[in-house]
mmCIF file of C-alpha atoms in Angstrom:
data_model
loop_
_atom_site.group_PDB
_atom_site.id
_atom_site.type_symbol
_atom_site.label_atom_id
_atom_site.label_comp_id
_atom_site.label_asym_id
_atom_site.label_seq_id
_atom_site.Cartn_x
_atom_site.Cartn_y
_atom_site.Cartn_z
ATOM 1 C CA MET A 99 21.511 -24.446 314.430
ATOM 2 C CA LYS A 100 19.829 -21.785 312.277
ATOM 3 C CA TYR A 101 22.978 -19.593 312.480
ATOM 4 C CA TYR A 102 25.123 -22.587 311.520
ATOM 5 C CA ASN A 103 23.003 -23.364 308.450
ATOM 6 C CA SER A 104 23.033 -19.710 307.346
ATOM 7 C CA ARG A 105 26.813 -19.571 307.656
ATOM 8 C CA LYS A 106 27.175 -22.853 305.792
ATOM 9 C CA ASN A 107 24.918 -21.630 302.955
ATOM 10 C CA PHE A 108 26.876 -18.389 302.757
ATOM 11 C CA PHE A 109 30.224 -20.153 302.334
ATOM 12 C CA LYS A 110 28.662 -22.491 299.846
ATOM 13 C CA LEU A 111 27.415 -19.483 297.816
ATOM 14 C CA MET A 112 30.921 -17.911 297.945
ATOM 15 C CA ARG A 113 32.472 -21.153 296.799
ATOM 16 C CA ASN A 114 30.065 -21.472 293.921
ATOM 17 C CA LEU A 115 30.599 -17.848 292.914
ATOM 18 C CA ALA A 116 34.361 -18.383 293.021
ATOM 19 C CA LEU A 117 34.097 -21.510 290.870
ATOM 20 C CA PHE A 118 31.775 -19.728 288.467
ATOM 21 C CA SER A 119 34.061 -16.688 288.133
ATOM 22 C CA LEU A 120 37.264 -18.762 287.767
ATOM 23 C CA PRO A 121 37.040 -19.075 283.949
ATOM 24 C CA PHE A 122 36.414 -15.343 283.637
ATOM 25 C CA MET A 123 39.369 -14.569 285.877
ATOM 26 C CA ALA A 124 41.589 -16.910 283.858
ATOM 27 C CA CYS A 125 40.483 -15.198 280.655
ATOM 28 C CA ALA A 126 41.195 -11.800 282.175
ATOM 29 C CA VAL A 127 44.698 -12.921 283.129
ATOM 30 C CA VAL A 128 45.274 -14.100 279.537
ATOM 31 C CA TYR A 129 43.951 -10.813 278.192
ATOM 32 C CA VAL A 130 46.381 -8.727 280.290
ATOM 33 C CA HIS A 131 49.265 -11.084 279.638
ATOM 34 C CA ASP A 132 48.749 -11.453 275.863
ATOM 35 C CA ASP A 133 47.409 -7.971 275.193
ATOM 36 C CA PRO A 134 45.889 -9.383 271.986
ATOM 37 C CA PHE A 135 44.826 -6.030 270.537
ATOM 38 C CA ARG A 136 48.109 -4.325 271.419
ATOM 39 C CA VAL A 137 46.436 -1.501 273.410
ATOM 40 C CA LEU A 138 47.826 -2.077 276.960
ATOM 41 C CA ARG A 139 51.518 -1.566 276.257
ATOM 42 C CA ARG A 140 53.816 -0.058 273.580
ATOM 43 C CA TYR A 141 55.485 -2.319 271.060
ATOM 44 C CA ASN A 142 58.286 -2.082 268.530
ATOM 45 C CA ASN A 143 56.196 -4.150 266.154
ATOM 46 C CA TYR A 144 52.383 -4.165 266.163
ATOM 47 C CA ASP A 145 51.890 -7.153 263.914
ATOM 48 C CA THR A 146 49.749 -9.727 265.704
ATOM 49 C CA MET A 147 47.418 -12.595 264.898
ATOM 50 C CA VAL A 148 44.427 -10.462 265.922
ATOM 51 C CA ARG A 149 42.808 -7.729 263.875
ATOM 52 C CA ILE A 150 44.083 -4.456 265.355
ATOM 53 C CA ASN A 151 42.739 -0.923 265.683
ATOM 54 C CA GLU A 152 44.489 0.921 262.841
ATOM 55 C CA ASN A 153 43.853 4.339 264.357
ATOM 56 C CA TYR A 154 45.498 3.386 267.616
ATOM 57 C CA VAL A 155 48.492 1.656 266.093
ATOM 58 C CA GLY A 156 49.243 4.537 263.729
ATOM 59 C CA TRP A 157 49.084 7.033 266.580
ATOM 60 C CA GLN A 158 51.329 4.901 268.809
ATOM 61 C CA ILE A 159 53.921 4.569 266.055
ATOM 62 C CA TYR A 160 53.795 8.335 265.630
ATOM 63 C CA LYS A 161 54.293 9.011 269.371
ATOM 64 C CA THR A 162 57.078 6.437 269.639
ATOM 65 C CA HIS A 163 59.212 7.739 266.818
ATOM 66 C CA VAL A 164 58.326 11.414 266.317
ATOM 67 C CA ASP A 165 61.227 12.656 268.484
ATOM 68 C CA SER A 166 63.772 10.645 266.522
ATOM 69 C CA LEU A 167 62.292 10.598 263.024
ATOM 70 C CA HIS A 168 60.759 14.106 263.093
ATOM 71 C CA TYR A 169 57.676 13.370 260.962
ATOM 72 C CA ASN A 170 56.355 16.368 259.080
ATOM 73 C CA SER A 171 54.293 14.701 256.340
ATOM 74 C CA TYR A 172 51.076 12.692 256.720
ATOM 75 C CA ILE A 173 49.072 10.376 254.525
ATOM 76 C CA LEU A 174 45.474 10.542 255.691
ATOM 77 C CA GLY A 175 42.361 8.777 254.448
ATOM 78 C CA ASN A 176 40.892 5.297 254.111
ATOM 79 C CA SER A 177 42.374 1.931 253.372
ATOM 80 C CA CYS A 178 43.249 2.929 249.815
ATOM 81 C CA THR A 179 46.149 4.809 251.415
ATOM 82 C CA MET A 180 47.932 1.449 251.343
ATOM 83 C CA ALA A 181 48.692 2.122 247.678
ATOM 84 C CA PHE A 182 50.881 5.088 248.685
ATOM 85 C CA ARG A 183 54.111 4.018 250.373
ATOM 86 C CA CYS A 184 55.706 6.668 252.506
ATOM 87 C CA ARG A 185 59.082 6.174 250.835
ATOM 88 C CA ASP A 186 57.498 6.620 247.386
ATOM 89 C CA TRP A 187 55.855 9.875 248.484
ATOM 90 C CA GLU A 188 59.036 11.197 250.129
ATOM 91 C CA ARG A 189 60.758 11.024 246.755
ATOM 92 C CA HIS A 190 58.520 13.893 245.688
ATOM 93 C CA LEU A 191 59.002 15.968 248.818
ATOM 94 C CA ASP A 192 61.893 18.121 250.065
ATOM 95 C CA SER A 193 65.038 16.370 251.189
ATOM 96 C CA GLY A 194 64.695 15.367 254.836
ATOM 97 C CA ASP A 195 60.919 15.295 254.911
ATOM 98 C CA ARG A 196 59.636 12.236 256.786
ATOM 99 C CA ALA A 197 56.185 10.721 256.239
ATOM 100 C CA ILE A 198 53.838 8.552 258.261
ATOM 101 C CA ARG A 199 50.519 7.068 257.364
ATOM 102 C CA LEU A 200 47.655 7.823 259.793
ATOM 103 C CA TYR A 201 44.682 6.030 258.260
ATOM 104 C CA ALA A 202 41.813 3.741 259.003
ATOM 105 C CA ASN A 203 39.598 1.411 257.026
ATOM 106 C CA ALA A 204 36.412 3.269 256.006
ATOM 107 C CA GLU A 205 37.786 6.504 257.438
ATOM 108 C CA SER A 206 35.462 9.459 258.035
ATOM 109 C CA LEU A 207 36.024 13.166 257.540
ATOM 110 C CA LYS A 208 35.445 13.600 261.264
ATOM 111 C CA ALA A 209 38.316 11.254 262.109
ATOM 112 C CA ILE A 210 40.675 13.007 259.683
ATOM 113 C CA ASP A 211 39.740 16.383 261.209
ATOM 114 C CA LEU A 212 40.365 15.107 264.771
ATOM 115 C CA LYS A 213 43.720 13.583 263.813
ATOM 116 C CA LEU A 214 44.954 16.830 262.311
ATOM 117 C CA ARG A 215 43.675 18.782 265.325
ATOM 118 C CA ALA A 216 45.517 16.374 267.633
ATOM 119 C CA LEU A 217 48.734 16.813 265.650
ATOM 120 C CA ASP A 218 48.262 20.568 265.833
ATOM 121 C CA LYS A 219 47.644 20.496 269.573
ATOM 122 C CA ALA A 220 50.700 18.281 270.105
ATOM 123 C CA GLY A 221 52.894 20.873 268.385
ATOM 124 C CA ALA A 222 53.590 18.665 265.409
ATOM 125 C CA SER A 223 55.191 19.929 262.250
ATOM 126 C CA ILE A 224 52.641 19.659 259.466
ATOM 127 C CA LYS A 225 54.396 20.471 256.168
ATOM 128 C CA ASN A 226 52.848 18.031 253.682
ATOM 129 C CA VAL A 227 49.503 16.227 253.666
ATOM 130 C CA LEU A 228 48.218 13.690 251.159
ATOM 131 C CA LEU A 229 44.465 13.203 251.545
ATOM 132 C CA VAL A 230 43.279 10.002 249.882
ATOM 133 C CA LEU A 231 39.486 10.175 249.550
ATOM 134 C CA ASP A 232 36.550 8.683 247.666
ATOM 135 C CA ALA A 233 32.812 9.208 247.685
ATOM 136 C CA ASN A 234 32.290 6.958 250.696
ATOM 137 C CA SER A 235 34.874 8.777 252.880
ATOM 138 C CA LEU A 236 33.615 12.131 251.723
ATOM 139 C CA SER A 237 30.078 11.228 252.811
ATOM 140 C CA LYS A 238 31.004 10.033 256.343
ATOM 141 C CA THR A 239 30.775 12.631 259.115
ATOM 142 C CA GLN A 240 30.403 10.421 262.177
ATOM 143 C CA LEU A 241 33.015 8.379 264.044
ATOM 144 C CA ASP A 242 32.797 4.602 264.035
ATOM 145 C CA GLU A 243 32.703 3.460 267.665
ATOM 146 C CA GLY A 244 33.577 -0.178 266.981
ATOM 147 C CA TYR A 245 36.715 -1.453 268.659
ATOM 148 C CA THR A 246 38.649 -1.744 265.382
ATOM 149 C CA HIS A 247 37.907 1.931 264.525
ATOM 150 C CA ALA A 248 37.673 3.825 267.815
ATOM 151 C CA LEU A 249 40.045 6.791 267.974
ATOM 152 C CA PRO A 250 42.481 6.810 270.897
ATOM 153 C CA PRO A 251 41.767 9.240 273.778
ATOM 154 C CA ASP A 252 44.829 11.317 272.830
ATOM 155 C CA ILE A 253 42.968 12.257 269.680
ATOM 156 C CA THR A 254 39.390 12.574 270.913
ATOM 157 C CA GLY A 255 40.039 13.826 274.446
ATOM 158 C CA GLY A 256 37.749 11.061 275.650
ATOM 159 C CA SER A 257 38.027 8.596 278.511
ATOM 160 C CA ASN A 258 40.797 5.993 278.379
ATOM 161 C CA CYS A 259 38.616 3.680 280.462
ATOM 162 C CA ASP A 260 35.813 3.838 277.838
ATOM 163 C CA PHE A 261 38.394 3.230 275.088
ATOM 164 C CA GLN A 262 39.896 0.194 276.830
ATOM 165 C CA LEU A 263 36.491 -1.213 277.741
ATOM 166 C CA ARG A 264 35.704 -1.631 274.012
ATOM 167 C CA PHE A 265 38.585 -4.073 273.644
ATOM 168 C CA VAL A 266 37.741 -5.979 276.823
ATOM 169 C CA GLN A 267 34.172 -6.389 275.555
ATOM 170 C CA ALA A 268 35.432 -7.487 272.113
ATOM 171 C CA PHE A 269 37.742 -10.063 273.725
ATOM 172 C CA PHE A 270 34.990 -11.633 275.817
ATOM 173 C CA ARG A 271 32.622 -12.072 272.860
ATOM 174 C CA PRO A 272 32.078 -15.892 272.583
ATOM 175 C CA GLU A 273 32.651 -15.855 268.831
ATOM 176 C CA PHE A 274 36.034 -14.231 269.362
ATOM 177 C CA LEU A 275 37.094 -15.939 272.602
ATOM 178 C CA PHE A 276 36.604 -19.504 271.391
ATOM 179 C CA LYS A 277 38.559 -18.880 268.190
ATOM 180 C CA TYR A 278 41.331 -17.077 270.048
ATOM 181 C CA PHE A 279 41.918 -19.947 272.427
ATOM 182 C CA ALA A 280 41.520 -22.492 269.650
ATOM 183 C CA GLY A 281 44.276 -20.685 267.785
ATOM 184 C CA LYS A 282 46.495 -20.589 270.872
ATOM 185 C CA LEU A 283 46.052 -24.316 271.444
ATOM 186 C CA THR A 284 46.499 -25.440 267.843
ATOM 187 C CA GLY A 285 48.827 -22.733 266.571
ATOM 188 C CA HIS A 286 46.465 -22.246 263.629
ATOM 189 C CA TYR A 287 44.124 -19.339 262.854
ATOM 190 C CA SER A 288 41.826 -19.805 259.924
ATOM 191 C CA PRO A 289 41.961 -17.154 257.123
ATOM 192 C CA LYS A 290 38.139 -17.282 257.243
ATOM 193 C CA TRP A 291 38.049 -15.819 260.773
ATOM 194 C CA LYS A 292 37.351 -12.134 260.149
ATOM 195 C CA ASP A 293 38.759 -10.938 263.528
ATOM 196 C CA PHE A 294 42.169 -12.426 262.869
ATOM 197 C CA ASN A 295 45.229 -11.678 260.780
ATOM 198 C CA THR A 296 46.795 -14.841 259.373
ATOM 199 C CA TYR A 297 49.191 -13.132 256.970
ATOM 200 C CA GLY A 298 52.205 -12.436 259.209
ATOM 201 C CA HIS A 299 54.159 -9.200 258.825
ATOM 202 C CA THR A 300 52.038 -6.418 257.245
ATOM 203 C CA ILE A 301 52.856 -3.193 259.205
ATOM 204 C CA ASP A 302 55.978 -1.092 258.835
ATOM 205 C CA PRO A 303 56.932 -0.234 262.422
ATOM 206 C CA LEU A 304 58.437 3.111 261.481
ATOM 207 C CA ASN A 305 55.878 4.723 259.176
ATOM 208 C CA ASN A 306 52.753 2.501 259.415
ATOM 209 C CA ASP A 307 52.815 1.471 255.780
ATOM 210 C CA LEU A 308 50.665 -1.614 255.160
ATOM 211 C CA TYR A 309 51.891 -4.457 253.005
ATOM 212 C CA ASN A 310 48.869 -6.149 251.426
ATOM 213 C CA PRO A 311 49.450 -9.935 251.481
ATOM 214 C CA ARG A 312 47.911 -10.154 248.037
ATOM 215 C CA GLU A 313 51.093 -8.587 246.661
ATOM 216 C CA LYS A 314 52.881 -11.770 247.538
ATOM 217 C CA MET A 315 50.187 -13.756 245.792
ATOM 218 C CA ILE A 316 50.680 -11.639 242.664
ATOM 219 C CA ALA A 317 54.448 -12.162 242.816
ATOM 220 C CA ARG A 318 53.897 -15.888 243.061
ATOM 221 C CA GLU A 319 51.036 -16.299 240.569
ATOM 222 C CA GLY A 320 51.927 -13.575 238.078
ATOM 223 C CA LYS A 321 49.153 -12.630 235.626
ATOM 224 C CA ARG A 322 47.296 -15.795 236.562
ATOM 225 C CA TYR A 323 46.314 -13.928 239.766
ATOM 226 C CA TRP A 324 43.502 -12.061 237.967
ATOM 227 C CA THR A 325 42.202 -15.348 236.480
ATOM 228 C CA ILE A 326 42.459 -17.301 239.698
ATOM 229 C CA HIS A 327 40.665 -14.529 241.630
ATOM 230 C CA ALA A 328 38.179 -13.615 238.942
ATOM 231 C CA GLN A 329 35.356 -13.782 241.463
ATOM 232 C CA ASP A 330 36.857 -10.675 243.139
ATOM 233 C CA PHE A 331 36.350 -8.646 239.967
ATOM 234 C CA PRO A 332 32.640 -8.452 239.070
ATOM 235 C CA SER A 333 31.447 -6.989 235.817
ATOM 236 C CA ARG A 334 31.564 -3.208 235.735
ATOM 237 C CA GLU A 335 29.629 -2.575 232.553
ATOM 238 C CA ALA A 336 26.687 -1.167 234.521
ATOM 239 C CA THR A 337 28.826 1.206 236.625
ATOM 240 C CA ALA A 338 31.586 2.378 234.273
ATOM 241 C CA GLY A 339 31.149 6.136 233.666
ATOM 242 C CA ILE A 340 28.205 6.461 236.080
ATOM 243 C CA THR A 341 28.325 9.685 238.109
ATOM 244 C CA ARG A 342 27.788 9.222 241.802
ATOM 245 C CA ALA A 343 25.241 11.259 243.756
ATOM 246 C CA GLN A 344 26.494 14.357 245.466
ATOM 247 C CA VAL A 345 27.791 13.599 248.979
ATOM 248 C CA ILE A 346 29.223 16.906 250.215
ATOM 249 C CA TRP A 347 26.534 18.803 252.077
ATOM 250 C CA SER A 348 26.524 21.028 255.168
ATOM 251 C CA GLU A 349 28.216 18.697 257.644
ATOM 252 C CA GLN A 350 30.823 17.579 255.201
ATOM 253 C CA ASN A 351 31.465 21.187 254.184
ATOM 254 C CA THR A 352 32.041 22.196 257.786
ATOM 255 C CA LEU A 353 34.524 19.372 258.406
ATOM 256 C CA LEU A 354 36.396 20.014 255.163
ATOM 257 C CA HIS A 355 36.783 23.688 256.038
ATOM 258 C CA SER A 356 38.002 22.684 259.499
ATOM 259 C CA ILE A 357 40.636 20.402 257.943
ATOM 260 C CA ALA A 358 41.700 23.129 255.547
ATOM 261 C CA GLY A 359 41.910 25.577 258.454
ATOM 262 C CA VAL A 360 44.456 23.421 260.319
ATOM 263 C CA LEU A 361 46.500 23.019 257.156
ATOM 264 C CA ALA A 362 46.396 26.748 256.462
ATOM 265 C CA ARG A 363 47.730 27.549 259.955
ATOM 266 C CA HIS A 364 50.708 25.358 259.280
ATOM 267 C CA HIS A 365 51.111 26.600 255.657
ATOM 268 C CA ALA A 366 51.006 22.936 254.698
ATOM 269 C CA ARG A 367 51.235 21.697 251.136
ATOM 270 C CA VAL A 368 48.125 19.621 250.634
ATOM 271 C CA LYS A 369 47.238 17.219 247.803
ATOM 272 C CA VAL A 370 43.697 15.846 247.699
ATOM 273 C CA LEU A 371 43.577 12.664 245.664
ATOM 274 C CA LEU A 372 40.195 11.183 244.629
ATOM 275 C CA SER A 373 40.858 7.485 244.121
ATOM 276 C CA PRO A 374 40.359 5.570 240.886
ATOM 277 C CA GLU A 375 37.850 2.846 241.563
ATOM 278 C CA TYR A 376 37.412 -0.534 240.000
ATOM 279 C CA ASP A 377 33.775 0.103 239.203
ATOM 280 C CA GLN A 378 34.866 3.193 237.254
ATOM 281 C CA SER A 379 32.134 5.407 238.664
ATOM 282 C CA SER A 380 32.822 9.117 238.846
ATOM 283 C CA ILE A 381 32.791 11.493 241.817
ATOM 284 C CA ASN A 382 30.049 14.038 241.432
ATOM 285 C CA PRO A 383 31.403 17.177 239.688
ATOM 286 C CA ARG A 384 29.733 19.366 242.401
ATOM 287 C CA ASP A 385 31.764 17.558 245.027
ATOM 288 C CA VAL A 386 34.956 17.998 243.044
ATOM 289 C CA SER A 387 34.194 21.677 242.598
ATOM 290 C CA THR A 388 33.615 22.061 246.348
ATOM 291 C CA LEU A 389 36.973 20.416 247.138
ATOM 292 C CA LYS A 390 38.774 22.681 244.678
ATOM 293 C CA HIS A 391 37.107 25.716 246.279
ATOM 294 C CA ILE A 392 38.255 24.680 249.717
ATOM 295 C CA PHE A 393 41.720 23.297 249.044
ATOM 296 C CA GLY A 394 42.601 25.117 245.819
ATOM 297 C CA LYS A 395 41.939 24.020 242.306
ATOM 298 C CA ASN A 396 45.521 23.002 241.695
ATOM 299 C CA ASN A 397 45.578 20.768 244.769
ATOM 300 C CA VAL A 398 42.691 18.438 243.918
ATOM 301 C CA TYR A 399 43.260 15.453 241.619
ATOM 302 C CA ASP A 400 40.238 13.492 240.441
ATOM 303 C CA PHE A 401 41.181 10.034 239.210
ATOM 304 C CA SER A 402 37.691 8.584 239.524
ATOM 305 C CA GLY A 403 35.677 7.439 236.479
ATOM 306 C CA VAL A 404 36.871 5.751 233.304
ATOM 307 C CA ASN A 405 40.537 6.402 232.646
ATOM 308 C CA ILE A 406 43.780 4.627 231.805
ATOM 309 C CA TYR A 407 44.368 3.858 235.499
ATOM 310 C CA SER A 408 40.936 2.412 236.438
ATOM 311 C CA SER A 409 40.738 0.487 233.116
ATOM 312 C CA ASP A 410 43.783 -1.674 233.795
ATOM 313 C CA LEU A 411 42.696 -4.667 235.901
ATOM 314 C CA HIS A 412 46.293 -5.253 236.976
ATOM 315 C CA ASN A 413 46.222 -2.144 239.102
ATOM 316 C CA PHE A 414 43.761 -3.704 241.549
ATOM 317 C CA TYR A 415 43.954 -6.368 244.258
ATOM 318 C CA GLU A 416 40.143 -6.730 244.159
ATOM 319 C CA LYS A 417 37.205 -4.436 243.577
ATOM 320 C CA SER A 418 37.930 -2.137 246.604
ATOM 321 C CA HIS A 419 41.726 -1.596 246.679
ATOM 322 C CA TYR A 420 44.442 -0.666 244.205
ATOM 323 C CA ARG A 421 48.131 -1.426 244.317
ATOM 324 C CA PRO A 422 51.317 0.576 245.037
ATOM 325 C CA VAL A 423 52.308 0.143 241.408
ATOM 326 C CA LEU A 424 49.355 2.447 240.637
ATOM 327 C CA GLY A 425 50.003 4.666 243.637
ATOM 328 C CA ARG A 426 53.455 5.476 242.291
ATOM 329 C CA LYS A 427 51.972 6.389 238.896
ATOM 330 C CA LEU A 428 49.422 8.723 240.498
ATOM 331 C CA LEU A 429 52.126 10.368 242.604
ATOM 332 C CA ASP A 430 54.164 10.952 239.473
ATOM 333 C CA VAL A 431 51.153 12.654 237.844
ATOM 334 C CA ILE A 432 50.436 14.790 240.886
ATOM 335 C CA TYR A 433 53.969 16.019 241.281
ATOM 336 C CA SER A 434 54.818 16.363 237.602
ATOM 337 C CA LYS A 435 55.607 19.845 236.377
ATOM 338 C CA GLU A 436 52.631 19.843 234.091
ATOM 339 C CA GLN A 437 49.387 20.886 235.768
ATOM 340 C CA TYR A 438 46.927 18.015 236.030
ATOM 341 C CA SER A 439 43.679 18.766 234.207
ATOM 342 C CA GLY A 440 41.958 15.439 233.926
ATOM 343 C CA GLN A 441 43.922 14.534 230.776
ATOM 344 C CA THR A 442 44.211 10.940 231.975
ATOM 345 C CA ARG A 443 40.555 10.227 231.209
ATOM 346 C CA ASN A 444 39.784 8.160 228.146
#
């Protein structure tokens, strides 16, 4: 009788465990089937309703098309690289040069260094590099380990299991999981959900250009856009012309020299562009001087501070990002025959 009861209790426990684990197993099946973050398989188009890992997608696009498109030019830096379309940049390069954008939001110098080293190790042709930087990216020396920023193992040399685990953990977060299934059931994802993309096509599948959905809003609203979205443009009277604190110190210096070393081995043509910012603050002159010392004084272009580009409100989507219409103007300045010497400042 005692043996019978023990066996009965055991099977009851197994049944309860099976029932308890059933929802998790169902979610796991959905995760593998849907591949919401686009990290389990390769795709011709990485647009999805879920916020993706920009580092991973850019690298996958590179690996998928490098043998056919023969990339040799790279736009590196933070999200402000969206202002520089690869086709616009290619107009200033040699005939036949092909560009791809390998960026991430809030990119760090460490990530840029690792990407260039990965390209070097893979035997890539590195002929042209456009580095789009600002004070924040210049200050960052550590990698962001969050699932939306983690570098793929091909770049870091790390464990693929650890990399994939970040996305599994992100998927099973209650605040993500409930919204994901709510979206699947209703066909509607709220623009207020930070982990989701509700704007449709934004990624160029051949060069990783990003099309900011606000550009469509500007096309629809015209100049009313800057009135309608006035809350996105706070007063800048207190920051205009302010010089930022120095951010390049020992760690930054080491990483910048490492980046320059890879470029030198490939005899790459590098352009370092310091972004104009809506707040019109200026990069510290010591930092600019350091960059010119490392990359060459004729290869560093400081558009920060108060100038004709930062002054025009219509060049910005909001306080953090500027538009391709300005990106094209800056490329024209950089690649003009006249040497840039800061003459754009007011």
